[in-house]
Amino acid sequence: MNYYGTRLATCSSDNLIKIFELKPSGQTYPSAELNGHTGPVWQVSWAHPKFDNVLASCSYDKRVIIWKEISGKWQRIYEWNHHDASVNSISWAPHQFGLTLACASTDTAVSLLIFNKAKIWTHQLIAKAHEQ
């Protein structure tokens, strides 16, 4: 659910992400279907609304996709595909740190995806971050 409780994003083993509008009356209706992964999607996460409508997704296909709603349509604005195995978990940093996403993979690495002041996505890879 987004910050305001007005939208819900779901993910599934059917490789799809679905966005639903949630109305105060309790009415719910689908508003978008995002198709970009080629494997089961494990998790979705909304960024802080300070960054507009931004959603991240991670998948068995070893990829993280950053989506943004632009002029009423969802677009893929960034794709990270440098893990060697399934990306199982994602989490946005508090908004004070900017648009920064942590991504954990079965390959034991954690990557940080950072939208910097030059408005370019950069990354930091922490190898063997959760190896036993």
mmCIF file of N, CA and C in Angstrom:
data_model
loop_
_atom_site.group_PDB
_atom_site.id
_atom_site.type_symbol
_atom_site.label_atom_id
_atom_site.label_comp_id
_atom_site.label_asym_id
_atom_site.label_seq_id
_atom_site.Cartn_x
_atom_site.Cartn_y
_atom_site.Cartn_z
ATOM 1 N N MET A 1 0.840 -1.169 0.000
ATOM 2 C CA MET A 1 0.000 0.000 0.000
ATOM 3 C C MET A 1 0.890 1.239 0.000
ATOM 4 N N ASN A 2 0.462 2.263 -0.736
ATOM 5 C CA ASN A 2 1.275 3.473 -0.786
ATOM 6 C C ASN A 2 1.140 4.276 0.511
ATOM 7 N N TYR A 3 1.907 5.325 0.625
ATOM 8 C CA TYR A 3 1.999 6.162 1.821
ATOM 9 C C TYR A 3 0.637 6.678 2.280
ATOM 10 N N TYR A 4 -0.218 7.036 1.328
ATOM 11 C CA TYR A 4 -1.522 7.621 1.651
ATOM 12 C C TYR A 4 -2.644 6.592 1.784
ATOM 13 N N GLY A 5 -2.350 5.335 1.486
ATOM 14 C CA GLY A 5 -3.372 4.300 1.560
ATOM 15 C C GLY A 5 -4.387 4.354 0.433
ATOM 16 N N THR A 6 -4.015 4.980 -0.675
ATOM 17 C CA THR A 6 -4.940 5.132 -1.802
ATOM 18 C C THR A 6 -4.656 4.173 -2.954
ATOM 19 N N ARG A 7 -3.519 3.500 -2.883
ATOM 20 C CA ARG A 7 -3.146 2.546 -3.934
ATOM 21 C C ARG A 7 -2.515 1.310 -3.304
ATOM 22 N N LEU A 8 -2.742 0.196 -3.971
ATOM 23 C CA LEU A 8 -2.172 -1.071 -3.551
ATOM 24 C C LEU A 8 -1.468 -1.685 -4.751
ATOM 25 N N ALA A 9 -0.246 -2.139 -4.551
ATOM 26 C CA ALA A 9 0.486 -2.858 -5.597
ATOM 27 C C ALA A 9 0.633 -4.306 -5.145
ATOM 28 N N THR A 10 0.365 -5.232 -6.059
ATOM 29 C CA THR A 10 0.518 -6.652 -5.756
ATOM 30 C C THR A 10 1.483 -7.276 -6.753
ATOM 31 N N CYS A 11 2.097 -8.375 -6.334
ATOM 32 C CA CYS A 11 2.994 -9.111 -7.228
ATOM 33 C C CYS A 11 2.700 -10.592 -7.074
ATOM 34 N N SER A 12 3.155 -11.378 -8.059
ATOM 35 C CA SER A 12 2.771 -12.776 -8.071
ATOM 36 C C SER A 12 3.743 -13.617 -8.893
ATOM 37 N N SER A 13 3.556 -14.924 -8.787
ATOM 38 C CA SER A 13 4.370 -15.849 -9.569
ATOM 39 C C SER A 13 3.972 -15.854 -11.046
ATOM 40 N N ASP A 14 2.939 -15.089 -11.413
ATOM 41 C CA ASP A 14 2.562 -14.976 -12.829
ATOM 42 C C ASP A 14 3.388 -13.911 -13.558
ATOM 43 N N ASN A 15 4.423 -13.378 -12.893
ATOM 44 C CA ASN A 15 5.367 -12.384 -13.439
ATOM 45 C C ASN A 15 4.786 -10.978 -13.527
ATOM 46 N N LEU A 16 3.583 -10.764 -13.030
ATOM 47 C CA LEU A 16 2.906 -9.474 -13.175
ATOM 48 C C LEU A 16 2.852 -8.685 -11.872
ATOM 49 N N ILE A 17 2.738 -7.374 -12.036
ATOM 50 C CA ILE A 17 2.475 -6.455 -10.933
ATOM 51 C C ILE A 17 1.153 -5.784 -11.270
ATOM 52 N N LYS A 18 0.270 -5.719 -10.291
ATOM 53 C CA LYS A 18 -1.019 -5.068 -10.512
ATOM 54 C C LYS A 18 -1.174 -3.922 -9.522
ATOM 55 N N ILE A 19 -1.706 -2.812 -10.017
ATOM 56 C CA ILE A 19 -1.964 -1.628 -9.200
ATOM 57 C C ILE A 19 -3.479 -1.489 -9.054
ATOM 58 N N PHE A 20 -3.924 -1.284 -7.818
ATOM 59 C CA PHE A 20 -5.341 -1.092 -7.526
ATOM 60 C C PHE A 20 -5.547 0.260 -6.864
ATOM 61 N N GLU A 21 -6.621 0.926 -7.217
ATOM 62 C CA GLU A 21 -7.035 2.171 -6.569
ATOM 63 C C GLU A 21 -7.939 1.799 -5.399
ATOM 64 N N LEU A 22 -7.712 2.423 -4.247
ATOM 65 C CA LEU A 22 -8.517 2.177 -3.054
ATOM 66 C C LEU A 22 -9.263 3.462 -2.708
ATOM 67 N N LYS A 23 -10.569 3.416 -2.730
ATOM 68 C CA LYS A 23 -11.398 4.594 -2.460
ATOM 69 C C LYS A 23 -11.849 4.594 -0.996
ATOM 70 N N PRO A 24 -12.060 5.779 -0.402
ATOM 71 C CA PRO A 24 -12.520 5.862 0.992
ATOM 72 C C PRO A 24 -13.833 5.111 1.230
ATOM 73 N N SER A 25 -14.647 4.979 0.203
ATOM 74 C CA SER A 25 -15.926 4.266 0.320
ATOM 75 C C SER A 25 -15.736 2.758 0.459
ATOM 76 N N GLY A 26 -14.496 2.287 0.288
ATOM 77 C CA GLY A 26 -14.222 0.859 0.324
ATOM 78 C C GLY A 26 -14.182 0.235 -1.059
ATOM 79 N N GLN A 27 -14.524 1.017 -2.058
ATOM 80 C CA GLN A 27 -14.493 0.541 -3.438
ATOM 81 C C GLN A 27 -13.038 0.368 -3.890
ATOM 82 N N THR A 28 -12.773 -0.720 -4.580
ATOM 83 C CA THR A 28 -11.432 -1.021 -5.086
ATOM 84 C C THR A 28 -11.550 -1.394 -6.558
ATOM 85 N N TYR A 29 -10.629 -0.868 -7.364
ATOM 86 C CA TYR A 29 -10.646 -1.270 -8.770
ATOM 87 C C TYR A 29 -9.225 -1.275 -9.333
ATOM 88 N N PRO A 30 -8.954 -2.195 -10.280
ATOM 89 C CA PRO A 30 -7.622 -2.256 -10.887
ATOM 90 C C PRO A 30 -7.389 -1.049 -11.785
ATOM 91 N N SER A 31 -6.169 -0.508 -11.726
ATOM 92 C CA SER A 31 -5.863 0.659 -12.563
ATOM 93 C C SER A 31 -4.690 0.432 -13.510
ATOM 94 N N ALA A 32 -3.844 -0.557 -13.221
ATOM 95 C CA ALA A 32 -2.694 -0.801 -14.106
ATOM 96 C C ALA A 32 -2.169 -2.216 -13.908
ATOM 97 N N GLU A 33 -1.538 -2.714 -14.957
ATOM 98 C CA GLU A 33 -0.851 -3.999 -14.914
ATOM 99 C C GLU A 33 0.535 -3.782 -15.502
ATOM 100 N N LEU A 34 1.565 -4.081 -14.717
ATOM 101 C CA LEU A 34 2.942 -3.849 -15.151
ATOM 102 C C LEU A 34 3.570 -5.183 -15.525
ATOM 103 N N ASN A 35 4.083 -5.237 -16.734
ATOM 104 C CA ASN A 35 4.664 -6.459 -17.260
ATOM 105 C C ASN A 35 6.095 -6.160 -17.677
ATOM 106 N N GLY A 36 7.066 -6.622 -16.890
ATOM 107 C CA GLY A 36 8.455 -6.367 -17.227
ATOM 108 C C GLY A 36 9.379 -7.478 -16.776
ATOM 109 N N HIS A 37 8.901 -8.291 -15.843
ATOM 110 C CA HIS A 37 9.723 -9.391 -15.336
ATOM 111 C C HIS A 37 9.454 -10.664 -16.133
ATOM 112 N N THR A 38 10.462 -11.538 -16.171
ATOM 113 C CA THR A 38 10.330 -12.814 -16.875
ATOM 114 C C THR A 38 10.309 -13.990 -15.909
ATOM 115 N N GLY A 39 10.131 -13.702 -14.643
ATOM 116 C CA GLY A 39 10.022 -14.724 -13.611
ATOM 117 C C GLY A 39 9.107 -14.218 -12.515
ATOM 118 N N PRO A 40 8.811 -15.076 -11.533
ATOM 119 C CA PRO A 40 7.961 -14.656 -10.427
ATOM 120 C C PRO A 40 8.477 -13.373 -9.773
ATOM 121 N N VAL A 41 7.553 -12.489 -9.438
ATOM 122 C CA VAL A 41 7.901 -11.233 -8.775
ATOM 123 C C VAL A 41 7.694 -11.448 -7.283
ATOM 124 N N TRP A 42 8.763 -11.288 -6.517
ATOM 125 C CA TRP A 42 8.727 -11.597 -5.089
ATOM 126 C C TRP A 42 8.217 -10.449 -4.225
ATOM 127 N N GLN A 43 8.543 -9.220 -4.601
ATOM 128 C CA GLN A 43 8.199 -8.101 -3.728
ATOM 129 C C GLN A 43 8.059 -6.819 -4.536
ATOM 130 N N VAL A 44 7.173 -5.938 -4.062
ATOM 131 C CA VAL A 44 7.052 -4.579 -4.588
ATOM 132 C C VAL A 44 7.144 -3.624 -3.410
ATOM 133 N N SER A 45 7.608 -2.405 -3.681
ATOM 134 C CA SER A 45 7.757 -1.427 -2.602
ATOM 135 C C SER A 45 7.588 -0.020 -3.156
ATOM 136 N N TRP A 46 6.724 0.767 -2.487
ATOM 137 C CA TRP A 46 6.493 2.157 -2.881
ATOM 138 C C TRP A 46 7.558 3.059 -2.291
ATOM 139 N N ALA A 47 8.066 3.989 -3.079
ATOM 140 C CA ALA A 47 8.963 5.036 -2.570
ATOM 141 C C ALA A 47 8.110 6.087 -1.854
ATOM 142 N N HIS A 48 8.759 6.930 -1.083
ATOM 143 C CA HIS A 48 8.074 8.026 -0.396
ATOM 144 C C HIS A 48 7.418 8.938 -1.442
ATOM 145 N N PRO A 49 6.236 9.489 -1.158
ATOM 146 C CA PRO A 49 5.551 10.330 -2.149
ATOM 147 C C PRO A 49 6.293 11.606 -2.524
ATOM 148 N N LYS A 50 7.301 11.963 -1.751
ATOM 149 C CA LYS A 50 8.162 13.097 -2.119
ATOM 150 C C LYS A 50 8.737 12.897 -3.524
ATOM 151 N N PHE A 51 8.872 11.633 -3.930
ATOM 152 C CA PHE A 51 9.459 11.284 -5.231
ATOM 153 C C PHE A 51 8.386 10.952 -6.277
ATOM 154 N N ASP A 52 7.158 11.364 -6.019
ATOM 155 C CA ASP A 52 6.007 11.078 -6.883
ATOM 156 C C ASP A 52 5.635 9.603 -6.771
ATOM 157 N N ASN A 53 4.959 9.073 -7.758
ATOM 158 C CA ASN A 53 4.517 7.678 -7.734
ATOM 159 C C ASN A 53 5.609 6.791 -8.311
ATOM 160 N N VAL A 54 6.462 6.286 -7.426
ATOM 161 C CA VAL A 54 7.576 5.423 -7.819
ATOM 162 C C VAL A 54 7.419 4.090 -7.088
ATOM 163 N N LEU A 55 7.582 3.012 -7.824
ATOM 164 C CA LEU A 55 7.424 1.666 -7.298
ATOM 165 C C LEU A 55 8.621 0.832 -7.743
ATOM 166 N N ALA A 56 9.137 0.015 -6.839
ATOM 167 C CA ALA A 56 10.225 -0.908 -7.184
ATOM 168 C C ALA A 56 9.696 -2.333 -7.118
ATOM 169 N N SER A 57 10.284 -3.209 -7.940
ATOM 170 C CA SER A 57 9.923 -4.626 -7.913
ATOM 171 C C SER A 57 11.186 -5.471 -8.045
ATOM 172 N N CYS A 58 11.152 -6.662 -7.425
ATOM 173 C CA CYS A 58 12.283 -7.595 -7.548
ATOM 174 C C CYS A 58 11.742 -8.974 -7.890
ATOM 175 N N SER A 59 12.603 -9.777 -8.525
ATOM 176 C CA SER A 59 12.105 -11.017 -9.104
ATOM 177 C C SER A 59 13.139 -12.140 -9.116
ATOM 178 N N TYR A 60 12.606 -13.331 -9.324
ATOM 179 C CA TYR A 60 13.414 -14.521 -9.554
ATOM 180 C C TYR A 60 14.287 -14.365 -10.799
ATOM 181 N N ASP A 61 13.904 -13.481 -11.712
ATOM 182 C CA ASP A 61 14.652 -13.283 -12.962
ATOM 183 C C ASP A 61 15.959 -12.508 -12.769
ATOM 184 N N LYS A 62 16.351 -12.266 -11.506
ATOM 185 C CA LYS A 62 17.617 -11.612 -11.132
ATOM 186 C C LYS A 62 17.594 -10.104 -11.348
ATOM 187 N N ARG A 63 16.400 -9.537 -11.568
ATOM 188 C CA ARG A 63 16.316 -8.113 -11.883
ATOM 189 C C ARG A 63 15.506 -7.340 -10.851
ATOM 190 N N VAL A 64 15.847 -6.056 -10.763
ATOM 191 C CA VAL A 64 15.063 -5.073 -10.020
ATOM 192 C C VAL A 64 14.615 -4.044 -11.050
ATOM 193 N N ILE A 65 13.341 -3.698 -11.016
ATOM 194 C CA ILE A 65 12.823 -2.684 -11.933
ATOM 195 C C ILE A 65 12.238 -1.547 -11.109
ATOM 196 N N ILE A 66 12.583 -0.324 -11.501
ATOM 197 C CA ILE A 66 12.001 0.873 -10.901
ATOM 198 C C ILE A 66 10.980 1.410 -11.898
ATOM 199 N N TRP A 67 9.759 1.584 -11.427
ATOM 200 C CA TRP A 67 8.646 2.054 -12.244
ATOM 201 C C TRP A 67 8.225 3.436 -11.757
ATOM 202 N N LYS A 68 7.728 4.263 -12.667
ATOM 203 C CA LYS A 68 7.214 5.577 -12.281
ATOM 204 C C LYS A 68 5.977 5.879 -13.113
ATOM 205 N N GLU A 69 4.977 6.447 -12.443
ATOM 206 C CA GLU A 69 3.790 6.878 -13.165
ATOM 207 C C GLU A 69 4.055 8.267 -13.728
ATOM 208 N N ILE A 70 4.015 8.370 -15.044
ATOM 209 C CA ILE A 70 4.260 9.636 -15.742
ATOM 210 C C ILE A 70 3.053 9.915 -16.632
ATOM 211 N N SER A 71 2.413 11.034 -16.403
ATOM 212 C CA SER A 71 1.215 11.428 -17.169
ATOM 213 C C SER A 71 0.161 10.322 -17.180
ATOM 214 N N GLY A 72 -0.032 9.679 -16.027
ATOM 215 C CA GLY A 72 -1.069 8.664 -15.895
ATOM 216 C C GLY A 72 -0.710 7.283 -16.392
ATOM 217 N N LYS A 73 0.523 7.102 -16.899
ATOM 218 C CA LYS A 73 0.945 5.790 -17.399
ATOM 219 C C LYS A 73 2.208 5.346 -16.672
ATOM 220 N N TRP A 74 2.247 4.060 -16.315
ATOM 221 C CA TRP A 74 3.417 3.515 -15.633
ATOM 222 C C TRP A 74 4.506 3.190 -16.647
ATOM 223 N N GLN A 75 5.725 3.647 -16.337
ATOM 224 C CA GLN A 75 6.866 3.411 -17.220
ATOM 225 C C GLN A 75 8.034 2.853 -16.419
ATOM 226 N N ARG A 76 8.785 1.998 -17.062
ATOM 227 C CA ARG A 76 10.014 1.478 -16.466
ATOM 228 C C ARG A 76 11.061 2.579 -16.607
ATOM 229 N N ILE A 77 11.573 3.092 -15.476
ATOM 230 C CA ILE A 77 12.565 4.169 -15.563
ATOM 231 C C ILE A 77 13.985 3.682 -15.287
ATOM 232 N N TYR A 78 14.114 2.475 -14.688
ATOM 233 C CA TYR A 78 15.449 1.941 -14.450
ATOM 234 C C TYR A 78 15.344 0.436 -14.247
ATOM 235 N N GLU A 79 16.356 -0.267 -14.725
ATOM 236 C CA GLU A 79 16.420 -1.712 -14.529
ATOM 237 C C GLU A 79 17.828 -2.092 -14.085
ATOM 238 N N TRP A 80 17.911 -2.858 -13.016
ATOM 239 C CA TRP A 80 19.187 -3.334 -12.469
ATOM 240 C C TRP A 80 19.223 -4.840 -12.677
ATOM 241 N N ASN A 81 20.222 -5.325 -13.410
ATOM 242 C CA ASN A 81 20.290 -6.760 -13.714
ATOM 243 C C ASN A 81 21.690 -7.326 -13.485
ATOM 244 N N HIS A 82 22.316 -6.904 -12.396
ATOM 245 C CA HIS A 82 23.690 -7.340 -12.141
ATOM 246 C C HIS A 82 23.829 -8.313 -10.975
ATOM 247 N N HIS A 83 22.740 -8.935 -10.559
ATOM 248 C CA HIS A 83 22.843 -10.007 -9.567
ATOM 249 C C HIS A 83 22.960 -11.330 -10.310
ATOM 250 N N ASP A 84 23.551 -12.320 -9.647
ATOM 251 C CA ASP A 84 23.757 -13.627 -10.263
ATOM 252 C C ASP A 84 22.673 -14.637 -9.906
ATOM 253 N N ALA A 85 21.695 -14.205 -9.118
ATOM 254 C CA ALA A 85 20.608 -15.094 -8.706
ATOM 255 C C ALA A 85 19.379 -14.246 -8.388
ATOM 256 N N SER A 86 18.345 -14.916 -7.971
ATOM 257 C CA SER A 86 17.079 -14.258 -7.643
ATOM 258 C C SER A 86 17.280 -13.077 -6.693
ATOM 259 N N VAL A 87 16.579 -11.973 -6.959
ATOM 260 C CA VAL A 87 16.561 -10.837 -6.024
ATOM 261 C C VAL A 87 15.283 -11.005 -5.211
ATOM 262 N N ASN A 88 15.456 -11.213 -3.905
ATOM 263 C CA ASN A 88 14.351 -11.644 -3.053
ATOM 264 C C ASN A 88 13.712 -10.552 -2.218
ATOM 265 N N SER A 89 14.432 -9.477 -1.976
ATOM 266 C CA SER A 89 13.907 -8.451 -1.082
ATOM 267 C C SER A 89 14.424 -7.075 -1.483
ATOM 268 N N ILE A 90 13.557 -6.071 -1.326
ATOM 269 C CA ILE A 90 13.918 -4.684 -1.609
ATOM 270 C C ILE A 90 13.363 -3.795 -0.506
ATOM 271 N N SER A 91 14.045 -2.679 -0.263
ATOM 272 C CA SER A 91 13.565 -1.732 0.742
ATOM 273 C C SER A 91 14.100 -0.341 0.431
ATOM 274 N N TRP A 92 13.192 0.640 0.410
ATOM 275 C CA TRP A 92 13.596 2.033 0.200
ATOM 276 C C TRP A 92 14.178 2.597 1.486
ATOM 277 N N ALA A 93 15.213 3.404 1.362
ATOM 278 C CA ALA A 93 15.773 4.131 2.506
ATOM 279 C C ALA A 93 14.791 5.231 2.904
ATOM 280 N N PRO A 94 14.886 5.730 4.144
ATOM 281 C CA PRO A 94 14.066 6.890 4.508
ATOM 282 C C PRO A 94 14.291 8.030 3.511
ATOM 283 N N HIS A 95 13.249 8.803 3.247
ATOM 284 C CA HIS A 95 13.304 9.820 2.187
ATOM 285 C C HIS A 95 14.407 10.848 2.391
ATOM 286 N N GLN A 96 14.869 11.032 3.623
ATOM 287 C CA GLN A 96 15.946 11.990 3.887
ATOM 288 C C GLN A 96 17.251 11.587 3.190
ATOM 289 N N PHE A 97 17.380 10.326 2.829
ATOM 290 C CA PHE A 97 18.581 9.830 2.156
ATOM 291 C C PHE A 97 18.443 9.868 0.635
ATOM 292 N N GLY A 98 17.366 10.444 0.149
ATOM 293 C CA GLY A 98 17.140 10.498 -1.285
ATOM 294 C C GLY A 98 16.494 9.217 -1.781
ATOM 295 N N LEU A 99 16.382 9.101 -3.068
ATOM 296 C CA LEU A 99 15.760 7.937 -3.686
ATOM 297 C C LEU A 99 16.800 6.817 -3.745
ATOM 298 N N THR A 100 16.819 5.995 -2.700
ATOM 299 C CA THR A 100 17.824 4.942 -2.540
ATOM 300 C C THR A 100 17.130 3.634 -2.191
ATOM 301 N N LEU A 101 17.462 2.582 -2.923
ATOM 302 C CA LEU A 101 16.836 1.281 -2.745
ATOM 303 C C LEU A 101 17.891 0.233 -2.418
ATOM 304 N N ALA A 102 17.659 -0.554 -1.362
ATOM 305 C CA ALA A 102 18.519 -1.689 -1.025
ATOM 306 C C ALA A 102 17.879 -2.953 -1.598
ATOM 307 N N CYS A 103 18.718 -3.821 -2.198
ATOM 308 C CA CYS A 103 18.235 -5.034 -2.860
ATOM 309 C C CYS A 103 19.067 -6.224 -2.379
ATOM 310 N N ALA A 104 18.411 -7.267 -1.871
ATOM 311 C CA ALA A 104 19.120 -8.454 -1.383
ATOM 312 C C ALA A 104 18.842 -9.637 -2.305
ATOM 313 N N SER A 105 19.908 -10.381 -2.620
ATOM 314 C CA SER A 105 19.814 -11.473 -3.580
ATOM 315 C C SER A 105 20.280 -12.797 -2.989
ATOM 316 N N THR A 106 19.813 -13.881 -3.585
ATOM 317 C CA THR A 106 20.270 -15.218 -3.233
ATOM 318 C C THR A 106 21.764 -15.382 -3.490
ATOM 319 N N ASP A 107 22.345 -14.555 -4.346
ATOM 320 C CA ASP A 107 23.785 -14.635 -4.625
ATOM 321 C C ASP A 107 24.632 -14.116 -3.459
ATOM 322 N N THR A 108 24.008 -13.764 -2.351
ATOM 323 C CA THR A 108 24.596 -13.258 -1.093
ATOM 324 C C THR A 108 25.007 -11.794 -1.152
ATOM 325 N N ALA A 109 24.798 -11.137 -2.274
ATOM 326 C CA ALA A 109 25.154 -9.721 -2.396
ATOM 327 C C ALA A 109 23.948 -8.837 -2.087
ATOM 328 N N VAL A 110 24.259 -7.628 -1.647
ATOM 329 C CA VAL A 110 23.262 -6.576 -1.483
ATOM 330 C C VAL A 110 23.690 -5.431 -2.383
ATOM 331 N N SER A 111 22.757 -4.895 -3.123
ATOM 332 C CA SER A 111 23.081 -3.740 -3.960
ATOM 333 C C SER A 111 22.270 -2.544 -3.493
ATOM 334 N N LEU A 112 22.874 -1.372 -3.620
ATOM 335 C CA LEU A 112 22.197 -0.114 -3.337
ATOM 336 C C LEU A 112 22.043 0.622 -4.655
ATOM 337 N N LEU A 113 20.821 0.970 -4.991
ATOM 338 C CA LEU A 113 20.542 1.739 -6.203
ATOM 339 C C LEU A 113 20.217 3.152 -5.764
ATOM 340 N N ILE A 114 20.960 4.113 -6.290
ATOM 341 C CA ILE A 114 20.889 5.498 -5.814
ATOM 342 C C ILE A 114 20.644 6.432 -6.992
ATOM 343 N N PHE A 115 19.593 7.238 -6.873
ATOM 344 C CA PHE A 115 19.311 8.273 -7.870
ATOM 345 C C PHE A 115 20.015 9.531 -7.378
ATOM 346 N N ASN A 116 21.134 9.881 -7.998
ATOM 347 C CA ASN A 116 21.989 10.947 -7.452
ATOM 348 C C ASN A 116 21.542 12.351 -7.864
ATOM 349 N N LYS A 117 22.274 13.346 -7.379
ATOM 350 C CA LYS A 117 21.929 14.751 -7.639
ATOM 351 C C LYS A 117 21.992 15.111 -9.118
ATOM 352 N N ALA A 118 22.770 14.371 -9.889
ATOM 353 C CA ALA A 118 22.851 14.597 -11.337
ATOM 354 C C ALA A 118 21.683 13.919 -12.074
ATOM 355 N N LYS A 119 20.771 13.336 -11.284
ATOM 356 C CA LYS A 119 19.588 12.643 -11.823
ATOM 357 C C LYS A 119 19.967 11.428 -12.669
ATOM 358 N N ILE A 120 20.974 10.708 -12.176
ATOM 359 C CA ILE A 120 21.453 9.482 -12.818
ATOM 360 C C ILE A 120 21.414 8.369 -11.776
ATOM 361 N N TRP A 121 20.961 7.188 -12.191
ATOM 362 C CA TRP A 121 20.990 6.040 -11.285
ATOM 363 C C TRP A 121 22.417 5.507 -11.189
ATOM 364 N N THR A 122 22.892 5.343 -9.981
ATOM 365 C CA THR A 122 24.196 4.737 -9.732
ATOM 366 C C THR A 122 23.969 3.539 -8.817
ATOM 367 N N HIS A 123 25.012 2.765 -8.601
ATOM 368 C CA HIS A 123 24.854 1.592 -7.742
ATOM 369 C C HIS A 123 26.106 1.342 -6.915
ATOM 370 N N GLN A 124 25.890 0.625 -5.853
ATOM 371 C CA GLN A 124 26.982 0.135 -5.018
ATOM 372 C C GLN A 124 26.657 -1.321 -4.730
ATOM 373 N N LEU A 125 27.583 -2.221 -5.006
ATOM 374 C CA LEU A 125 27.374 -3.646 -4.778
ATOM 375 C C LEU A 125 28.210 -4.085 -3.588
ATOM 376 N N ILE A 126 27.560 -4.703 -2.625
ATOM 377 C CA ILE A 126 28.249 -5.226 -1.444
ATOM 378 C C ILE A 126 28.253 -6.748 -1.585
ATOM 379 N N ALA A 127 29.379 -7.287 -2.043
ATOM 380 C CA ALA A 127 29.498 -8.727 -2.268
ATOM 381 C C ALA A 127 29.523 -9.471 -0.935
ATOM 382 N N LYS A 128 28.972 -10.654 -0.922
ATOM 383 C CA LYS A 128 28.957 -11.526 0.259
ATOM 384 C C LYS A 128 28.420 -10.816 1.500
ATOM 385 N N ALA A 129 27.426 -9.987 1.306
ATOM 386 C CA ALA A 129 26.861 -9.199 2.412
ATOM 387 C C ALA A 129 26.134 -10.066 3.433
ATOM 388 N N HIS A 130 25.590 -11.176 3.005
ATOM 389 C CA HIS A 130 24.895 -12.049 3.953
ATOM 390 C C HIS A 130 25.245 -13.514 3.713
ATOM 391 N N GLU A 131 26.556 -13.732 3.612
ATOM 392 C CA GLU A 131 27.064 -15.091 3.449
ATOM 393 C C GLU A 131 27.386 -15.655 4.822
ATOM 394 N N GLN A 132 27.162 -16.939 4.992
ATOM 395 C CA GLN A 132 27.454 -17.568 6.290
ATOM 396 C C GLN A 132 28.919 -17.892 6.412
#
